[in-house]
Every structure is written in C-alpha cells, then in structure tokens.
Amino acid sequence: MTPMSPVWGHVAGVFIILMLVTFIGIWVWAWRKRHQVTFDRMARLPLEQDEQPDSDVDAKEDRP
C-alpha cells in the first residue's frame, strides 16, 4: 500500500474550512431580521386552508 501524499491533508483542511465558512454564512443569512417575516409566513403555510378547491374534484362533481 502506498502512503498518501501530504498535499491531500492540506487539500482536505482547506475544503473543511471552506465548508465551515459557507455554513456560517448561510446561518447568518437565515437569521437576519429581514427574513423573519418571510420565514414566519412559510411556517404557517401547512396550517392554512386552501383558497381554491382542486379542479379535478370539481370536474368529477359536475359530471352527470
């Protein structure tokens, strides 16, 4: 078995740092005050009633 090149350790380290910075950036973006209204509205979506019934159901009821 051949030993791995030491360069791969540096590449892995840089990749992990980039992923960490990306994660922190997305976390900061999501927790900004201006996004709160949008996220609150999206959180209530599953609890709201549909405004219009499905068109397939209406079409079946109209048939004689």
PDB file of C-alpha atoms in Angstrom:
ATOM      1  CA  MET A   1       0.000   0.000   0.000  1.00  0.00           C
ATOM      2  CA  THR A   2       1.413   3.379  -0.988  1.00  0.00           C
ATOM      3  CA  PRO A   3       1.365   6.244   1.518  1.00  0.00           C
ATOM      4  CA  MET A   4      -0.814   9.251   0.747  1.00  0.00           C
ATOM      5  CA  SER A   5       0.795  12.476  -0.311  1.00  0.00           C
ATOM      6  CA  PRO A   6       0.954  15.162   2.418  1.00  0.00           C
ATOM      7  CA  VAL A   7      -0.737  17.531  -0.026  1.00  0.00           C
ATOM      8  CA  TRP A   8      -4.044  15.689   0.472  1.00  0.00           C
ATOM      9  CA  GLY A   9      -4.076  16.709   4.135  1.00  0.00           C
ATOM     10  CA  HIS A  10      -3.816  20.361   3.131  1.00  0.00           C
ATOM     11  CA  VAL A  11      -6.488  19.972   0.464  1.00  0.00           C
ATOM     12  CA  ALA A  12      -8.834  18.348   2.983  1.00  0.00           C
ATOM     13  CA  GLY A  13      -8.128  21.097   5.512  1.00  0.00           C
ATOM     14  CA  VAL A  14      -8.849  23.874   3.008  1.00  0.00           C
ATOM     15  CA  PHE A  15     -12.038  22.104   1.942  1.00  0.00           C
ATOM     16  CA  ILE A  16     -13.240  21.795   5.540  1.00  0.00           C
ATOM     17  CA  ILE A  17     -12.527  25.488   6.190  1.00  0.00           C
ATOM     18  CA  LEU A  18     -14.462  26.481   3.048  1.00  0.00           C
ATOM     19  CA  MET A  19     -17.410  24.326   4.076  1.00  0.00           C
ATOM     20  CA  LEU A  20     -17.364  25.825   7.596  1.00  0.00           C
ATOM     21  CA  VAL A  21     -17.315  29.384   6.240  1.00  0.00           C
ATOM     22  CA  THR A  22     -20.169  28.520   3.857  1.00  0.00           C
ATOM     23  CA  PHE A  23     -22.231  27.036   6.701  1.00  0.00           C
ATOM     24  CA  ILE A  24     -21.683  30.078   8.918  1.00  0.00           C
ATOM     25  CA  GLY A  25     -22.567  32.393   6.008  1.00  0.00           C
ATOM     26  CA  ILE A  26     -25.853  30.585   5.353  1.00  0.00           C
ATOM     27  CA  TRP A  27     -26.628  30.558   9.084  1.00  0.00           C
ATOM     28  CA  VAL A  28     -26.053  34.320   9.379  1.00  0.00           C
ATOM     29  CA  TRP A  29     -28.134  34.958   6.244  1.00  0.00           C
ATOM     30  CA  ALA A  30     -31.054  32.886   7.545  1.00  0.00           C
ATOM     31  CA  TRP A  31     -31.126  34.593  10.959  1.00  0.00           C
ATOM     32  CA  ARG A  32     -31.187  38.160   9.644  1.00  0.00           C
ATOM     33  CA  LYS A  33     -34.135  40.239  10.878  1.00  0.00           C
ATOM     34  CA  ARG A  34     -35.441  41.000   7.393  1.00  0.00           C
ATOM     35  CA  HIS A  35     -36.040  37.286   6.711  1.00  0.00           C
ATOM     36  CA  GLN A  36     -38.183  36.746   9.815  1.00  0.00           C
ATOM     37  CA  VAL A  37     -41.451  37.831   8.146  1.00  0.00           C
ATOM     38  CA  THR A  38     -40.903  35.528   5.187  1.00  0.00           C
ATOM     39  CA  PHE A  39     -39.949  32.533   7.308  1.00  0.00           C
ATOM     40  CA  ASP A  40     -42.908  33.097   9.658  1.00  0.00           C
ATOM     41  CA  ARG A  41     -45.256  33.159   6.676  1.00  0.00           C
ATOM     42  CA  MET A  42     -43.731  29.948   5.269  1.00  0.00           C
ATOM     43  CA  ALA A  43     -44.025  28.272   8.685  1.00  0.00           C
ATOM     44  CA  ARG A  44     -47.792  28.933   8.722  1.00  0.00           C
ATOM     45  CA  LEU A  45     -48.406  27.561   5.205  1.00  0.00           C
ATOM     46  CA  PRO A  46     -49.160  23.943   6.239  1.00  0.00           C
ATOM     47  CA  LEU A  47     -51.789  25.176   8.708  1.00  0.00           C
ATOM     48  CA  GLU A  48     -53.727  27.335   6.242  1.00  0.00           C
ATOM     49  CA  GLN A  49     -56.760  26.158   4.291  1.00  0.00           C
ATOM     50  CA  ASP A  50     -56.572  26.045   0.516  1.00  0.00           C
ATOM     51  CA  GLU A  51     -58.243  29.054  -1.085  1.00  0.00           C
ATOM     52  CA  GLN A  52     -59.495  27.154  -4.125  1.00  0.00           C
ATOM     53  CA  PRO A  53     -60.509  23.503  -4.213  1.00  0.00           C
ATOM     54  CA  ASP A  54     -58.794  21.177  -6.651  1.00  0.00           C
ATOM     55  CA  SER A  55     -60.105  21.493 -10.196  1.00  0.00           C
ATOM     56  CA  ASP A  56     -60.171  17.677 -10.603  1.00  0.00           C
ATOM     57  CA  VAL A  57     -62.654  17.302  -7.756  1.00  0.00           C
ATOM     58  CA  ASP A  58     -64.932  19.986  -9.229  1.00  0.00           C
ATOM     59  CA  ALA A  59     -64.846  18.364 -12.672  1.00  0.00           C
ATOM     60  CA  LYS A  60     -65.910  14.964 -11.238  1.00  0.00           C
ATOM     61  CA  GLU A  61     -68.810  16.520  -9.315  1.00  0.00           C
ATOM     62  CA  ASP A  62     -70.168  18.271 -12.432  1.00  0.00           C
ATOM     63  CA  ARG A  63     -70.488  15.042 -14.412  1.00  0.00           C
ATOM     64  CA  PRO A  64     -73.971  13.526 -14.622  1.00  0.00           C
TER      65      PRO A  64
END
